[in-house]
Amino acid sequence: MPTRRGFLIASGAALALTQVQSLKAGSGPDAQAHFEVTHTDQEWRALLSPAQYEVLRREGTERAFSSPLDHEKRGGTYACGGCALPLFSSNAKFDSGTGWPSFWAPLKDAVGETRDASYGMARTALHCVRCGGHLGHVFDDGPPPTHLRYCINGVALKFIPAS
């Protein structure tokens, strides 16, 4: 015979699972948002590599320490891998030791933010303001002057060396 305690535990677990699933589903840019650059899913798949598609369009994460851009030291600009919008300057790049390219600030009006409550954590997800492509997350453990760490998937970026 079911007990009240068993019912409450099962109900709480079901509610928690529902909340996590609904928050994950709504964690990226609004599916109905209008971006300057849009493509059908089939077009995105044709335009992007499988790894770029997984990160930029499905909010995936590349494996830490796998991106050559993590070790890029030249001056230049880091642009969106989906639409080429300039996102970050090499002047704001730093070595965070996390295994992903990290910056202390994006370029003005280039990066949008959304709440991401997936995996039981409250985080701020980042996306390109022109195409909505997922870039990574921002954390408050960065260096001065902002004390922020924009932790970006290298596969979501294109590096454009300074001339």
Short mmCIF file of N, CA and C in Angstrom, two decimals:
data_model
loop_
_atom_site.label_atom_id
_atom_site.label_comp_id
_atom_site.label_asym_id
_atom_site.label_seq_id
_atom_site.Cartn_x
_atom_site.Cartn_y
_atom_site.Cartn_z
N MET A 1 0.84 -1.17 0.00
CA MET A 1 0.00 0.00 0.00
C MET A 1 0.90 1.25 0.00
N PRO A 2 0.62 2.19 -0.90
CA PRO A 2 1.45 3.40 -0.97
C PRO A 2 1.31 4.22 0.31
N THR A 3 2.44 4.79 0.71
CA THR A 3 2.44 5.66 1.89
C THR A 3 2.43 7.11 1.45
N ARG A 4 2.06 7.98 2.36
CA ARG A 4 2.07 9.40 2.06
C ARG A 4 3.49 9.87 1.76
N ARG A 5 4.46 9.37 2.54
CA ARG A 5 5.86 9.75 2.32
C ARG A 5 6.33 9.32 0.93
N GLY A 6 6.02 8.11 0.52
CA GLY A 6 6.39 7.62 -0.81
C GLY A 6 5.77 8.46 -1.91
N PHE A 7 4.51 8.83 -1.70
CA PHE A 7 3.82 9.67 -2.68
C PHE A 7 4.50 11.02 -2.80
N LEU A 8 4.84 11.64 -1.67
CA LEU A 8 5.48 12.95 -1.68
C LEU A 8 6.86 12.89 -2.33
N ILE A 9 7.63 11.86 -2.04
CA ILE A 9 8.96 11.72 -2.64
C ILE A 9 8.83 11.55 -4.16
N ALA A 10 7.92 10.67 -4.60
CA ALA A 10 7.74 10.44 -6.03
C ALA A 10 7.23 11.69 -6.73
N SER A 11 6.32 12.42 -6.09
CA SER A 11 5.79 13.64 -6.68
C SER A 11 6.88 14.70 -6.81
N GLY A 12 7.68 14.83 -5.77
CA GLY A 12 8.77 15.81 -5.80
C GLY A 12 9.78 15.48 -6.89
N ALA A 13 10.13 14.22 -7.05
CA ALA A 13 11.09 13.81 -8.09
C ALA A 13 10.52 14.08 -9.47
N ALA A 14 9.24 13.78 -9.67
CA ALA A 14 8.62 14.02 -10.98
C ALA A 14 8.58 15.51 -11.29
N LEU A 15 8.26 16.33 -10.30
CA LEU A 15 8.22 17.78 -10.50
C LEU A 15 9.61 18.31 -10.83
N ALA A 16 10.61 17.86 -10.12
CA ALA A 16 11.98 18.30 -10.38
C ALA A 16 12.42 17.93 -11.79
N LEU A 17 12.12 16.71 -12.23
CA LEU A 17 12.49 16.27 -13.57
C LEU A 17 11.79 17.12 -14.62
N THR A 18 10.51 17.41 -14.41
CA THR A 18 9.76 18.25 -15.34
C THR A 18 10.36 19.64 -15.42
N GLN A 19 10.74 20.21 -14.29
CA GLN A 19 11.33 21.55 -14.28
C GLN A 19 12.67 21.57 -15.02
N VAL A 20 13.52 20.59 -14.79
CA VAL A 20 14.82 20.53 -15.46
C VAL A 20 14.61 20.41 -16.97
N GLN A 21 13.69 19.55 -17.41
CA GLN A 21 13.44 19.37 -18.83
C GLN A 21 12.88 20.63 -19.45
N SER A 22 11.96 21.32 -18.78
CA SER A 22 11.39 22.53 -19.36
C SER A 22 12.40 23.66 -19.39
N LEU A 23 13.26 23.74 -18.37
CA LEU A 23 14.28 24.79 -18.37
C LEU A 23 15.30 24.54 -19.46
N LYS A 24 15.69 23.30 -19.68
CA LYS A 24 16.64 22.99 -20.75
C LYS A 24 16.04 23.32 -22.10
N ALA A 25 14.76 22.99 -22.29
CA ALA A 25 14.12 23.25 -23.57
C ALA A 25 14.08 24.74 -23.88
N GLY A 26 14.00 25.57 -22.85
CA GLY A 26 13.93 27.01 -23.07
C GLY A 26 15.20 27.73 -22.74
N SER A 27 16.32 27.03 -22.71
CA SER A 27 17.53 27.66 -22.25
C SER A 27 18.21 28.53 -23.28
N GLY A 28 18.04 28.25 -24.55
CA GLY A 28 18.71 29.02 -25.59
C GLY A 28 17.89 30.21 -26.01
N PRO A 29 18.35 30.90 -27.06
CA PRO A 29 17.56 32.02 -27.55
C PRO A 29 16.16 31.55 -27.91
N ASP A 30 15.18 32.38 -27.68
CA ASP A 30 13.79 32.04 -27.96
C ASP A 30 13.66 31.47 -29.37
N ALA A 31 13.05 30.31 -29.47
CA ALA A 31 12.90 29.65 -30.76
C ALA A 31 12.13 30.54 -31.75
N GLN A 32 11.31 31.43 -31.22
CA GLN A 32 10.54 32.33 -32.08
C GLN A 32 11.26 33.65 -32.33
N ALA A 33 12.44 33.83 -31.73
CA ALA A 33 13.17 35.09 -31.90
C ALA A 33 13.52 35.29 -33.37
N HIS A 34 13.57 36.52 -33.76
CA HIS A 34 13.92 36.84 -35.15
C HIS A 34 15.33 37.37 -35.18
N PHE A 35 16.18 36.67 -35.90
CA PHE A 35 17.56 37.08 -36.04
C PHE A 35 17.78 37.55 -37.47
N GLU A 36 18.76 38.41 -37.65
CA GLU A 36 19.08 38.95 -38.97
C GLU A 36 19.47 37.83 -39.94
N VAL A 37 20.25 36.86 -39.47
CA VAL A 37 20.66 35.72 -40.29
C VAL A 37 19.88 34.50 -39.84
N THR A 38 19.09 33.95 -40.74
CA THR A 38 18.31 32.74 -40.43
C THR A 38 18.47 31.75 -41.58
N HIS A 39 18.38 30.49 -41.22
CA HIS A 39 18.42 29.40 -42.19
C HIS A 39 17.53 28.28 -41.67
N THR A 40 17.10 27.44 -42.56
CA THR A 40 16.38 26.24 -42.14
C THR A 40 17.40 25.31 -41.48
N ASP A 41 16.90 24.32 -40.77
CA ASP A 41 17.79 23.35 -40.16
C ASP A 41 18.65 22.65 -41.22
N GLN A 42 18.04 22.32 -42.33
CA GLN A 42 18.78 21.66 -43.42
C GLN A 42 19.88 22.58 -43.96
N GLU A 43 19.60 23.87 -44.10
CA GLU A 43 20.61 24.82 -44.58
C GLU A 43 21.76 24.95 -43.57
N TRP A 44 21.43 25.03 -42.26
CA TRP A 44 22.49 25.11 -41.25
C TRP A 44 23.38 23.88 -41.32
N ARG A 45 22.78 22.72 -41.48
CA ARG A 45 23.57 21.49 -41.55
C ARG A 45 24.51 21.51 -42.76
N ALA A 46 24.08 22.10 -43.86
CA ALA A 46 24.92 22.19 -45.05
C ALA A 46 26.02 23.23 -44.90
N LEU A 47 25.74 24.30 -44.15
CA LEU A 47 26.70 25.40 -43.99
C LEU A 47 27.77 25.13 -42.94
N LEU A 48 27.44 24.33 -41.93
CA LEU A 48 28.32 24.11 -40.78
C LEU A 48 28.89 22.69 -40.78
N SER A 49 30.05 22.55 -40.16
CA SER A 49 30.58 21.19 -39.93
C SER A 49 29.69 20.52 -38.88
N PRO A 50 29.74 19.20 -38.76
CA PRO A 50 28.94 18.54 -37.72
C PRO A 50 29.23 19.09 -36.31
N ALA A 51 30.49 19.36 -36.01
CA ALA A 51 30.84 19.90 -34.68
C ALA A 51 30.28 21.31 -34.50
N GLN A 52 30.38 22.14 -35.52
CA GLN A 52 29.83 23.50 -35.44
C GLN A 52 28.31 23.44 -35.27
N TYR A 53 27.66 22.57 -36.03
CA TYR A 53 26.21 22.44 -35.92
C TYR A 53 25.80 22.03 -34.51
N GLU A 54 26.50 21.06 -33.95
CA GLU A 54 26.17 20.58 -32.60
C GLU A 54 26.26 21.69 -31.57
N VAL A 55 27.27 22.52 -31.66
CA VAL A 55 27.45 23.61 -30.69
C VAL A 55 26.55 24.79 -31.02
N LEU A 56 26.66 25.32 -32.23
CA LEU A 56 25.94 26.55 -32.59
C LEU A 56 24.42 26.38 -32.63
N ARG A 57 23.94 25.25 -33.11
CA ARG A 57 22.50 25.09 -33.31
C ARG A 57 21.85 24.19 -32.28
N ARG A 58 22.60 23.31 -31.61
CA ARG A 58 22.02 22.37 -30.64
C ARG A 58 22.50 22.63 -29.21
N GLU A 59 23.25 23.72 -29.01
CA GLU A 59 23.76 24.12 -27.69
C GLU A 59 24.67 23.07 -27.07
N GLY A 60 25.43 22.39 -27.92
CA GLY A 60 26.40 21.42 -27.42
C GLY A 60 27.63 22.11 -26.86
N THR A 61 28.56 21.29 -26.37
CA THR A 61 29.83 21.79 -25.83
C THR A 61 30.95 20.93 -26.40
N GLU A 62 31.97 21.60 -26.94
CA GLU A 62 33.10 20.83 -27.43
C GLU A 62 33.94 20.34 -26.26
N ARG A 63 34.73 19.30 -26.49
CA ARG A 63 35.59 18.74 -25.46
C ARG A 63 36.64 19.77 -25.05
N ALA A 64 36.87 19.92 -23.76
CA ALA A 64 37.88 20.85 -23.25
C ALA A 64 39.24 20.53 -23.84
N PHE A 65 40.03 21.55 -24.07
CA PHE A 65 41.40 21.46 -24.59
C PHE A 65 41.46 20.91 -26.02
N SER A 66 40.34 20.91 -26.76
CA SER A 66 40.34 20.38 -28.12
C SER A 66 40.44 21.47 -29.19
N SER A 67 40.25 22.72 -28.83
CA SER A 67 40.24 23.80 -29.83
C SER A 67 41.61 24.45 -29.98
N PRO A 68 42.10 24.53 -31.21
CA PRO A 68 43.35 25.27 -31.45
C PRO A 68 43.23 26.75 -31.06
N LEU A 69 42.02 27.29 -31.07
CA LEU A 69 41.84 28.70 -30.72
C LEU A 69 42.10 28.97 -29.24
N ASP A 70 42.08 27.93 -28.43
CA ASP A 70 42.41 28.10 -27.01
C ASP A 70 43.85 28.60 -26.85
N HIS A 71 44.72 28.21 -27.79
CA HIS A 71 46.14 28.58 -27.72
C HIS A 71 46.53 29.67 -28.71
N GLU A 72 45.56 30.24 -29.41
CA GLU A 72 45.84 31.29 -30.40
C GLU A 72 46.35 32.54 -29.69
N LYS A 73 47.51 33.03 -30.12
CA LYS A 73 48.14 34.19 -29.45
C LYS A 73 48.21 35.43 -30.34
N ARG A 74 47.92 35.29 -31.64
CA ARG A 74 48.02 36.43 -32.54
C ARG A 74 46.91 37.45 -32.27
N GLY A 75 47.19 38.68 -32.68
CA GLY A 75 46.17 39.72 -32.61
C GLY A 75 45.14 39.50 -33.69
N GLY A 76 43.91 39.85 -33.40
CA GLY A 76 42.85 39.70 -34.39
C GLY A 76 41.48 39.72 -33.75
N THR A 77 40.53 39.22 -34.50
CA THR A 77 39.14 39.21 -34.07
C THR A 77 38.59 37.79 -34.14
N TYR A 78 37.76 37.45 -33.18
CA TYR A 78 37.07 36.17 -33.15
C TYR A 78 35.63 36.43 -33.56
N ALA A 79 35.23 35.82 -34.68
CA ALA A 79 33.90 36.03 -35.24
C ALA A 79 33.04 34.78 -35.08
N CYS A 80 31.75 34.95 -35.24
CA CYS A 80 30.81 33.83 -35.14
C CYS A 80 31.07 32.84 -36.26
N GLY A 81 31.13 31.57 -35.92
CA GLY A 81 31.32 30.51 -36.91
C GLY A 81 30.10 30.30 -37.78
N GLY A 82 28.96 30.84 -37.39
CA GLY A 82 27.74 30.68 -38.16
C GLY A 82 27.46 31.80 -39.13
N CYS A 83 27.82 33.04 -38.76
CA CYS A 83 27.47 34.19 -39.61
C CYS A 83 28.60 35.20 -39.78
N ALA A 84 29.75 34.96 -39.16
CA ALA A 84 30.95 35.82 -39.29
C ALA A 84 30.83 37.17 -38.60
N LEU A 85 29.85 37.37 -37.72
CA LEU A 85 29.77 38.62 -36.96
C LEU A 85 30.95 38.69 -36.00
N PRO A 86 31.72 39.78 -36.00
CA PRO A 86 32.80 39.92 -35.02
C PRO A 86 32.23 39.91 -33.59
N LEU A 87 32.80 39.04 -32.73
CA LEU A 87 32.28 38.86 -31.37
C LEU A 87 33.24 39.29 -30.28
N PHE A 88 34.54 38.94 -30.44
CA PHE A 88 35.53 39.20 -29.40
C PHE A 88 36.83 39.70 -30.04
N SER A 89 37.51 40.57 -29.32
CA SER A 89 38.84 41.03 -29.74
C SER A 89 39.89 40.20 -29.03
N SER A 90 41.01 39.98 -29.71
CA SER A 90 42.12 39.28 -29.06
C SER A 90 42.65 40.07 -27.87
N ASN A 91 42.39 41.38 -27.84
CA ASN A 91 42.82 42.21 -26.70
C ASN A 91 42.11 41.82 -25.40
N ALA A 92 40.95 41.17 -25.51
CA ALA A 92 40.18 40.77 -24.32
C ALA A 92 40.35 39.28 -24.01
N LYS A 93 41.23 38.60 -24.73
CA LYS A 93 41.42 37.16 -24.54
C LYS A 93 42.43 36.92 -23.42
N PHE A 94 42.22 35.86 -22.66
CA PHE A 94 43.16 35.47 -21.62
C PHE A 94 43.14 33.96 -21.47
N ASP A 95 44.18 33.42 -20.87
CA ASP A 95 44.28 31.98 -20.65
C ASP A 95 43.66 31.65 -19.30
N SER A 96 42.46 31.06 -19.34
CA SER A 96 41.74 30.74 -18.10
C SER A 96 42.16 29.39 -17.54
N GLY A 97 42.85 28.59 -18.35
CA GLY A 97 43.23 27.25 -17.92
C GLY A 97 42.08 26.25 -17.93
N THR A 98 40.93 26.65 -18.48
CA THR A 98 39.75 25.78 -18.49
C THR A 98 39.69 24.87 -19.70
N GLY A 99 40.46 25.19 -20.74
CA GLY A 99 40.44 24.38 -21.96
C GLY A 99 39.57 24.94 -23.06
N TRP A 100 38.99 26.11 -22.87
CA TRP A 100 38.20 26.79 -23.89
C TRP A 100 38.72 28.21 -24.05
N PRO A 101 38.62 28.78 -25.25
CA PRO A 101 38.99 30.19 -25.41
C PRO A 101 38.17 31.04 -24.44
N SER A 102 38.85 31.94 -23.74
CA SER A 102 38.17 32.78 -22.74
C SER A 102 38.48 34.24 -22.97
N PHE A 103 37.49 35.08 -22.71
CA PHE A 103 37.59 36.51 -22.92
C PHE A 103 36.99 37.22 -21.70
N TRP A 104 37.46 38.44 -21.42
CA TRP A 104 36.87 39.17 -20.30
C TRP A 104 35.75 40.10 -20.73
N ALA A 105 35.54 40.25 -22.05
CA ALA A 105 34.43 41.08 -22.55
C ALA A 105 34.22 40.79 -24.03
N PRO A 106 32.96 40.84 -24.49
CA PRO A 106 32.68 40.74 -25.93
C PRO A 106 32.75 42.12 -26.56
N LEU A 107 32.70 42.15 -27.88
CA LEU A 107 32.57 43.42 -28.59
C LEU A 107 31.17 43.97 -28.35
N LYS A 108 31.02 45.27 -28.47
CA LYS A 108 29.74 45.94 -28.20
C LYS A 108 28.63 45.39 -29.10
N ASP A 109 27.50 45.07 -28.47
CA ASP A 109 26.28 44.63 -29.15
C ASP A 109 26.47 43.39 -30.02
N ALA A 110 27.37 42.48 -29.63
CA ALA A 110 27.63 41.30 -30.43
C ALA A 110 27.09 40.01 -29.81
N VAL A 111 26.98 39.98 -28.49
CA VAL A 111 26.63 38.74 -27.79
C VAL A 111 25.38 38.96 -26.94
N GLY A 112 24.44 38.03 -27.07
CA GLY A 112 23.23 38.06 -26.25
C GLY A 112 23.31 37.01 -25.14
N GLU A 113 22.49 37.18 -24.12
CA GLU A 113 22.49 36.28 -22.97
C GLU A 113 21.11 35.69 -22.74
N THR A 114 21.08 34.44 -22.29
CA THR A 114 19.85 33.79 -21.85
C THR A 114 20.15 32.97 -20.61
N ARG A 115 19.12 32.70 -19.83
CA ARG A 115 19.27 31.88 -18.62
C ARG A 115 19.35 30.42 -19.03
N ASP A 116 20.27 29.69 -18.43
CA ASP A 116 20.45 28.26 -18.71
C ASP A 116 20.45 27.53 -17.37
N ALA A 117 19.41 26.74 -17.14
CA ALA A 117 19.31 26.00 -15.88
C ALA A 117 19.49 24.50 -16.11
N SER A 118 20.18 24.13 -17.17
CA SER A 118 20.40 22.71 -17.45
C SER A 118 21.42 22.13 -16.48
N TYR A 119 21.39 20.84 -16.35
CA TYR A 119 22.33 20.09 -15.52
C TYR A 119 22.31 20.54 -14.05
N GLY A 120 21.18 21.06 -13.59
CA GLY A 120 21.02 21.44 -12.20
C GLY A 120 21.81 22.67 -11.78
N MET A 121 22.27 23.46 -12.76
CA MET A 121 23.04 24.68 -12.46
C MET A 121 22.32 25.89 -13.04
N ALA A 122 22.47 27.03 -12.41
CA ALA A 122 21.98 28.29 -12.97
C ALA A 122 23.17 28.98 -13.62
N ARG A 123 23.11 29.11 -14.95
CA ARG A 123 24.20 29.74 -15.69
C ARG A 123 23.62 30.74 -16.68
N THR A 124 24.51 31.55 -17.24
CA THR A 124 24.13 32.48 -18.29
C THR A 124 24.74 31.99 -19.60
N ALA A 125 23.87 31.58 -20.52
CA ALA A 125 24.32 31.12 -21.83
C ALA A 125 24.48 32.32 -22.75
N LEU A 126 25.37 32.17 -23.73
CA LEU A 126 25.68 33.25 -24.66
C LEU A 126 25.33 32.82 -26.08
N HIS A 127 24.84 33.79 -26.86
CA HIS A 127 24.55 33.51 -28.27
C HIS A 127 24.90 34.72 -29.12
N CYS A 128 25.15 34.46 -30.39
CA CYS A 128 25.41 35.52 -31.36
C CYS A 128 24.12 36.30 -31.59
N VAL A 129 24.20 37.63 -31.54
CA VAL A 129 22.98 38.42 -31.72
C VAL A 129 22.49 38.45 -33.17
N ARG A 130 23.35 38.09 -34.11
CA ARG A 130 22.93 38.12 -35.52
C ARG A 130 22.27 36.82 -35.97
N CYS A 131 22.79 35.65 -35.53
CA CYS A 131 22.21 34.38 -36.02
C CYS A 131 21.65 33.51 -34.90
N GLY A 132 21.87 33.88 -33.64
CA GLY A 132 21.35 33.10 -32.52
C GLY A 132 22.19 31.89 -32.17
N GLY A 133 23.34 31.72 -32.82
CA GLY A 133 24.18 30.56 -32.56
C GLY A 133 24.70 30.53 -31.13
N HIS A 134 24.62 29.37 -30.50
CA HIS A 134 25.12 29.19 -29.13
C HIS A 134 26.65 29.29 -29.13
N LEU A 135 27.18 30.06 -28.19
CA LEU A 135 28.63 30.27 -28.11
C LEU A 135 29.26 29.61 -26.90
N GLY A 136 28.62 29.69 -25.75
CA GLY A 136 29.17 29.17 -24.50
C GLY A 136 28.44 29.79 -23.33
N HIS A 137 29.19 30.11 -22.26
CA HIS A 137 28.61 30.68 -21.04
C HIS A 137 29.52 31.77 -20.47
N VAL A 138 28.97 32.60 -19.61
CA VAL A 138 29.75 33.61 -18.92
C VAL A 138 29.71 33.33 -17.43
N PHE A 139 30.86 33.50 -16.77
CA PHE A 139 31.00 33.25 -15.34
C PHE A 139 31.65 34.47 -14.68
N ASP A 140 31.49 34.59 -13.37
CA ASP A 140 32.01 35.76 -12.66
C ASP A 140 33.37 35.51 -12.00
N ASP A 141 34.20 34.68 -12.62
CA ASP A 141 35.52 34.39 -12.04
C ASP A 141 36.66 34.80 -12.98
N GLY A 142 36.43 35.84 -13.77
CA GLY A 142 37.44 36.31 -14.72
C GLY A 142 38.34 37.38 -14.15
N PRO A 143 39.26 37.85 -14.97
CA PRO A 143 40.23 38.86 -14.53
C PRO A 143 39.66 40.28 -14.62
N PRO A 144 40.35 41.26 -14.02
CA PRO A 144 39.97 42.65 -14.23
C PRO A 144 40.09 43.00 -15.72
N PRO A 145 39.41 43.93 -16.25
CA PRO A 145 38.62 44.91 -15.51
C PRO A 145 37.17 44.48 -15.24
N THR A 146 36.66 43.44 -15.91
CA THR A 146 35.25 43.07 -15.74
C THR A 146 35.03 41.99 -14.70
N HIS A 147 36.06 41.20 -14.42
CA HIS A 147 35.96 40.03 -13.53
C HIS A 147 35.00 38.98 -14.07
N LEU A 148 34.79 39.01 -15.40
CA LEU A 148 33.95 38.03 -16.06
C LEU A 148 34.81 37.12 -16.93
N ARG A 149 34.34 35.89 -17.11
CA ARG A 149 35.01 34.93 -18.00
C ARG A 149 33.99 34.44 -19.01
N TYR A 150 34.12 34.93 -20.23
CA TYR A 150 33.30 34.48 -21.34
C TYR A 150 33.97 33.21 -21.87
N CYS A 151 33.42 32.07 -21.50
CA CYS A 151 33.98 30.76 -21.82
C CYS A 151 33.30 30.28 -23.11
N ILE A 152 34.05 30.29 -24.22
CA ILE A 152 33.47 30.12 -25.54
C ILE A 152 33.97 28.84 -26.20
N ASN A 153 33.08 28.12 -26.83
CA ASN A 153 33.45 26.96 -27.62
C ASN A 153 34.24 27.44 -28.83
N GLY A 154 35.46 26.95 -28.99
CA GLY A 154 36.29 27.36 -30.12
C GLY A 154 35.67 27.04 -31.46
N VAL A 155 34.93 25.93 -31.53
CA VAL A 155 34.30 25.53 -32.78
C VAL A 155 33.20 26.51 -33.19
N ALA A 156 32.72 27.32 -32.27
CA ALA A 156 31.70 28.33 -32.56
C ALA A 156 32.31 29.61 -33.12
N LEU A 157 33.64 29.66 -33.18
CA LEU A 157 34.35 30.88 -33.60
C LEU A 157 35.15 30.68 -34.87
N LYS A 158 35.40 31.79 -35.56
CA LYS A 158 36.36 31.86 -36.67
C LYS A 158 37.35 32.94 -36.26
N PHE A 159 38.64 32.64 -36.34
CA PHE A 159 39.65 33.64 -36.01
C PHE A 159 40.06 34.38 -37.26
N ILE A 160 40.03 35.71 -37.18
CA ILE A 160 40.44 36.56 -38.30
C ILE A 160 41.67 37.34 -37.83
N PRO A 161 42.88 36.95 -38.31
CA PRO A 161 44.11 37.63 -37.87
C PRO A 161 44.08 39.11 -38.29
N ALA A 162 44.71 39.95 -37.46
CA ALA A 162 44.83 41.37 -37.79
C ALA A 162 45.73 41.50 -39.02
N SER A 163 45.43 42.50 -39.86
CA SER A 163 46.24 42.68 -41.07
C SER A 163 47.60 43.25 -40.74
#
